[in-house]
């Protein structure tokens, strides 16, 4: 297939990562290291979400494993309702505030009014899955 660069999103520069909810990082990390043949390069707590994350690299994209630290955070609720599995897709954007504004104008439901500090040095904002074909969607901008 021809690469249609003029058809590409001018706003989302790549899939930054795919988030996967797991019951136990201790079990999921060796499983994903075996799957991908790479190593987790970072583990990090995100206090405001009540999760611990672990990241693996796959070319320009990442896999983010998410384990709940507590029984009532978003990952705990997701695991309770749906079990382990794909939790969200995160897109890289150059200017998260202007993207939040654009998507609000487009009628998407943002889960916060301001970008929040996320894992791995990012500003993040989530979009409600209801308006995105059932997929929780995250915007990420580098926090430098
Ligand atoms: Zn994420």
PDB file of C-alpha atoms and ligand atoms in Angstrom:
ATOM      1  CA  UNK A   1       0.000   0.000   0.000  1.00  0.00           C
ATOM      2  CA  UNK A   2       1.176   3.452  -0.853  1.00  0.00           C
ATOM      3  CA  UNK A   3       2.128   5.637   2.095  1.00  0.00           C
ATOM      4  CA  UNK A   4      -0.369   8.505   2.058  1.00  0.00           C
ATOM      5  CA  UNK A   5       1.453  11.112   4.120  1.00  0.00           C
ATOM      6  CA  UNK A   6      -1.019  13.781   3.024  1.00  0.00           C
ATOM      7  CA  UNK A   7      -3.794  11.699   4.604  1.00  0.00           C
ATOM      8  CA  UNK A   8      -2.037  11.442   7.977  1.00  0.00           C
ATOM      9  CA  UNK A   9      -3.354  13.194  11.076  1.00  0.00           C
ATOM     10  CA  UNK A  10      -1.802  16.648  11.364  1.00  0.00           C
ATOM     11  CA  UNK A  11      -2.414  16.511  15.141  1.00  0.00           C
ATOM     12  CA  UNK A  12      -1.476  13.003  16.313  1.00  0.00           C
ATOM     13  CA  UNK A  13       2.168  12.371  15.437  1.00  0.00           C
ATOM     14  CA  UNK A  14       2.283   8.684  16.427  1.00  0.00           C
ATOM     15  CA  UNK A  15       0.818   6.085  18.750  1.00  0.00           C
ATOM     16  CA  UNK A  16       2.879   6.924  21.834  1.00  0.00           C
ATOM     17  CA  UNK A  17       1.899   3.793  23.737  1.00  0.00           C
ATOM     18  CA  UNK A  18      -0.748   1.190  24.342  1.00  0.00           C
ATOM     19  CA  UNK A  19      -1.787   0.736  27.976  1.00  0.00           C
ATOM     20  CA  UNK A  20      -2.485  -2.784  29.230  1.00  0.00           C
ATOM     21  CA  UNK A  21      -4.129  -3.399  32.610  1.00  0.00           C
ATOM     22  CA  UNK A  22      -2.518  -6.274  34.526  1.00  0.00           C
ATOM     23  CA  UNK A  23      -3.221  -7.833  37.905  1.00  0.00           C
ATOM     24  CA  UNK A  24       0.455  -8.176  38.766  1.00  0.00           C
ATOM     25  CA  UNK A  25       3.491  -6.440  37.292  1.00  0.00           C
ATOM     26  CA  UNK A  26       5.662  -9.151  38.855  1.00  0.00           C
ATOM     27  CA  UNK A  27       3.927 -11.681  36.602  1.00  0.00           C
ATOM     28  CA  UNK A  28       3.304  -9.486  33.558  1.00  0.00           C
ATOM     29  CA  UNK A  29       6.829  -8.045  33.219  1.00  0.00           C
ATOM     30  CA  UNK A  30       8.611 -11.368  32.595  1.00  0.00           C
ATOM     31  CA  UNK A  31       5.725 -12.407  30.296  1.00  0.00           C
ATOM     32  CA  UNK A  32       6.073  -9.262  28.158  1.00  0.00           C
ATOM     33  CA  UNK A  33       9.872  -9.437  28.226  1.00  0.00           C
ATOM     34  CA  UNK A  34       9.586 -12.981  26.879  1.00  0.00           C
ATOM     35  CA  UNK A  35       6.992 -11.907  24.301  1.00  0.00           C
ATOM     36  CA  UNK A  36       8.968  -8.950  22.980  1.00  0.00           C
ATOM     37  CA  UNK A  37      12.521 -10.071  23.693  1.00  0.00           C
ATOM     38  CA  UNK A  38      13.253  -6.664  25.241  1.00  0.00           C
ATOM     39  CA  UNK A  39      13.508  -5.402  28.802  1.00  0.00           C
ATOM     40  CA  UNK A  40      11.375  -3.048  30.842  1.00  0.00           C
ATOM     41  CA  UNK A  41      13.291   0.259  30.844  1.00  0.00           C
ATOM     42  CA  UNK A  42      11.294   2.050  33.502  1.00  0.00           C
ATOM     43  CA  UNK A  43       8.939   1.409  36.415  1.00  0.00           C
ATOM     44  CA  UNK A  44       7.114   4.361  37.862  1.00  0.00           C
ATOM     45  CA  UNK A  45       4.305   5.134  40.302  1.00  0.00           C
ATOM     46  CA  UNK A  46       1.601   7.557  39.166  1.00  0.00           C
ATOM     47  CA  UNK A  47       0.225   8.601  42.543  1.00  0.00           C
ATOM     48  CA  UNK A  48      -2.801  10.534  41.332  1.00  0.00           C
ATOM     49  CA  UNK A  49      -4.052   7.516  39.326  1.00  0.00           C
ATOM     50  CA  UNK A  50      -3.077   5.007  42.019  1.00  0.00           C
ATOM     51  CA  UNK A  51      -1.126   2.877  39.548  1.00  0.00           C
ATOM     52  CA  UNK A  52       2.349   1.507  39.078  1.00  0.00           C
ATOM     53  CA  UNK A  53       3.521   1.411  35.468  1.00  0.00           C
ATOM     54  CA  UNK A  54       6.236  -0.455  33.570  1.00  0.00           C
ATOM     55  CA  UNK A  55       7.346   0.483  30.038  1.00  0.00           C
ATOM     56  CA  UNK A  56       8.745  -1.547  27.169  1.00  0.00           C
ATOM     57  CA  UNK A  57       9.900  -0.164  23.826  1.00  0.00           C
ATOM     58  CA  UNK A  58       8.690  -1.384  20.447  1.00  0.00           C
ATOM     59  CA  UNK A  59      10.288   0.722  17.709  1.00  0.00           C
ATOM     60  CA  UNK A  60       8.971   4.278  18.146  1.00  0.00           C
ATOM     61  CA  UNK A  61       6.080   3.031  20.291  1.00  0.00           C
ATOM     62  CA  UNK A  62       5.750   1.755  23.831  1.00  0.00           C
ATOM     63  CA  UNK A  63       3.781  -0.737  25.821  1.00  0.00           C
ATOM     64  CA  UNK A  64       2.680   0.538  29.235  1.00  0.00           C
ATOM     65  CA  UNK A  65       1.756  -2.162  31.756  1.00  0.00           C
ATOM     66  CA  UNK A  66      -0.517  -0.852  34.522  1.00  0.00           C
ATOM     67  CA  UNK A  67      -1.062  -2.424  37.927  1.00  0.00           C
ATOM     68  CA  UNK A  68      -3.430  -0.904  40.464  1.00  0.00           C
ATOM     69  CA  UNK A  69      -2.028   0.185  43.830  1.00  0.00           C
ATOM     70  CA  UNK A  70      -5.241   0.155  45.798  1.00  0.00           C
ATOM     71  CA  UNK A  71      -8.724  -1.196  45.387  1.00  0.00           C
ATOM     72  CA  UNK A  72     -10.684   1.794  44.031  1.00  0.00           C
ATOM     73  CA  UNK A  73      -8.580   3.452  41.314  1.00  0.00           C
ATOM     74  CA  UNK A  74      -9.448   3.377  37.591  1.00  0.00           C
ATOM     75  CA  UNK A  75      -7.307   0.300  36.910  1.00  0.00           C
ATOM     76  CA  UNK A  76      -8.782  -1.571  39.891  1.00  0.00           C
ATOM     77  CA  UNK A  77     -12.299  -0.831  38.563  1.00  0.00           C
ATOM     78  CA  UNK A  78     -11.339  -1.867  35.035  1.00  0.00           C
ATOM     79  CA  UNK A  79      -9.863  -5.187  36.240  1.00  0.00           C
ATOM     80  CA  UNK A  80     -12.943  -5.857  38.328  1.00  0.00           C
ATOM     81  CA  UNK A  81     -15.314  -5.251  35.404  1.00  0.00           C
ATOM     82  CA  UNK A  82     -13.353  -6.618  32.472  1.00  0.00           C
ATOM     83  CA  UNK A  83     -10.292  -8.466  33.736  1.00  0.00           C
ATOM     84  CA  UNK A  84      -6.816  -8.017  32.302  1.00  0.00           C
ATOM     85  CA  UNK A  85      -6.563  -6.521  28.836  1.00  0.00           C
ATOM     86  CA  UNK A  86      -6.036  -3.500  26.657  1.00  0.00           C
ATOM     87  CA  UNK A  87      -6.935  -0.404  28.653  1.00  0.00           C
ATOM     88  CA  UNK A  88      -6.129   2.613  26.466  1.00  0.00           C
ATOM     89  CA  UNK A  89      -4.407   3.932  23.358  1.00  0.00           C
ATOM     90  CA  UNK A  90      -2.182   6.995  23.775  1.00  0.00           C
ATOM     91  CA  UNK A  91      -1.367   9.395  20.936  1.00  0.00           C
ATOM     92  CA  UNK A  92       1.584  11.790  20.927  1.00  0.00           C
ATOM     93  CA  UNK A  93       0.668  15.427  20.302  1.00  0.00           C
ATOM     94  CA  UNK A  94       2.879  18.501  20.013  1.00  0.00           C
ATOM     95  CA  UNK A  95       0.594  20.870  21.924  1.00  0.00           C
ATOM     96  CA  UNK A  96      -1.743  19.132  24.353  1.00  0.00           C
ATOM     97  CA  UNK A  97      -3.653  22.282  25.341  1.00  0.00           C
ATOM     98  CA  UNK A  98      -4.566  23.168  21.771  1.00  0.00           C
ATOM     99  CA  UNK A  99      -5.529  19.524  21.123  1.00  0.00           C
ATOM    100  CA  UNK A 100      -7.743  19.520  24.224  1.00  0.00           C
ATOM    101  CA  UNK A 101      -9.404  22.674  22.937  1.00  0.00           C
ATOM    102  CA  UNK A 102      -9.846  21.246  19.430  1.00  0.00           C
ATOM    103  CA  UNK A 103     -11.309  17.945  20.674  1.00  0.00           C
ATOM    104  CA  UNK A 104     -13.686  19.715  23.063  1.00  0.00           C
ATOM    105  CA  UNK A 105     -14.926  21.791  20.081  1.00  0.00           C
ATOM    106  CA  UNK A 106     -15.325  18.523  18.151  1.00  0.00           C
ATOM    107  CA  UNK A 107     -17.634  17.247  20.886  1.00  0.00           C
ATOM    108  CA  UNK A 108     -15.351  14.740  22.593  1.00  0.00           C
ATOM    109  CA  UNK A 109     -15.671  14.378  26.358  1.00  0.00           C
ATOM    110  CA  UNK A 110     -12.381  15.151  28.087  1.00  0.00           C
ATOM    111  CA  UNK A 111     -11.856  13.611  31.519  1.00  0.00           C
ATOM    112  CA  UNK A 112      -9.958  16.638  32.847  1.00  0.00           C
ATOM    113  CA  UNK A 113      -9.948  20.368  32.141  1.00  0.00           C
ATOM    114  CA  UNK A 114      -6.176  20.636  32.475  1.00  0.00           C
ATOM    115  CA  UNK A 115      -3.334  18.366  31.373  1.00  0.00           C
ATOM    116  CA  UNK A 116      -2.052  16.211  34.253  1.00  0.00           C
ATOM    117  CA  UNK A 117       1.466  14.908  34.866  1.00  0.00           C
ATOM    118  CA  UNK A 118       1.502  11.292  33.648  1.00  0.00           C
ATOM    119  CA  UNK A 119       4.124   8.547  33.627  1.00  0.00           C
ATOM    120  CA  UNK A 120       7.371   8.657  31.652  1.00  0.00           C
ATOM    121  CA  UNK A 121       7.750  12.453  31.559  1.00  0.00           C
ATOM    122  CA  UNK A 122       4.462  13.320  29.853  1.00  0.00           C
ATOM    123  CA  UNK A 123       1.583  15.716  30.178  1.00  0.00           C
ATOM    124  CA  UNK A 124      -1.557  13.683  29.631  1.00  0.00           C
ATOM    125  CA  UNK A 125      -5.293  14.047  29.158  1.00  0.00           C
ATOM    126  CA  UNK A 126      -7.844  11.261  28.718  1.00  0.00           C
ATOM    127  CA  UNK A 127     -10.878  11.246  26.428  1.00  0.00           C
ATOM    128  CA  UNK A 128     -13.975   9.306  27.461  1.00  0.00           C
ATOM    129  CA  UNK A 129     -14.246   5.996  25.594  1.00  0.00           C
ATOM    130  CA  UNK A 130     -17.960   6.568  24.922  1.00  0.00           C
ATOM    131  CA  UNK A 131     -17.212   8.995  22.075  1.00  0.00           C
ATOM    132  CA  UNK A 132     -14.220   7.038  20.730  1.00  0.00           C
ATOM    133  CA  UNK A 133     -15.744   3.689  19.735  1.00  0.00           C
ATOM    134  CA  UNK A 134     -15.295   2.296  23.227  1.00  0.00           C
ATOM    135  CA  UNK A 135     -11.551   2.999  23.492  1.00  0.00           C
ATOM    136  CA  UNK A 136     -10.218   5.095  26.353  1.00  0.00           C
ATOM    137  CA  UNK A 137      -7.945   7.534  24.522  1.00  0.00           C
ATOM    138  CA  UNK A 138      -4.982   9.438  25.969  1.00  0.00           C
ATOM    139  CA  UNK A 139      -3.139  12.467  24.625  1.00  0.00           C
ATOM    140  CA  UNK A 140       0.546  12.754  25.560  1.00  0.00           C
ATOM    141  CA  UNK A 141       2.953  15.641  25.283  1.00  0.00           C
ATOM    142  CA  UNK A 142       6.581  15.539  26.412  1.00  0.00           C
ATOM    143  CA  UNK A 143       7.047  17.363  29.696  1.00  0.00           C
ATOM    144  CA  UNK A 144      10.320  19.208  29.266  1.00  0.00           C
TER     145      UNK A 144
HETATM  146 ZN1  LIG B   1      -1.001   5.693  29.176  1.00  0.00          ZN
END
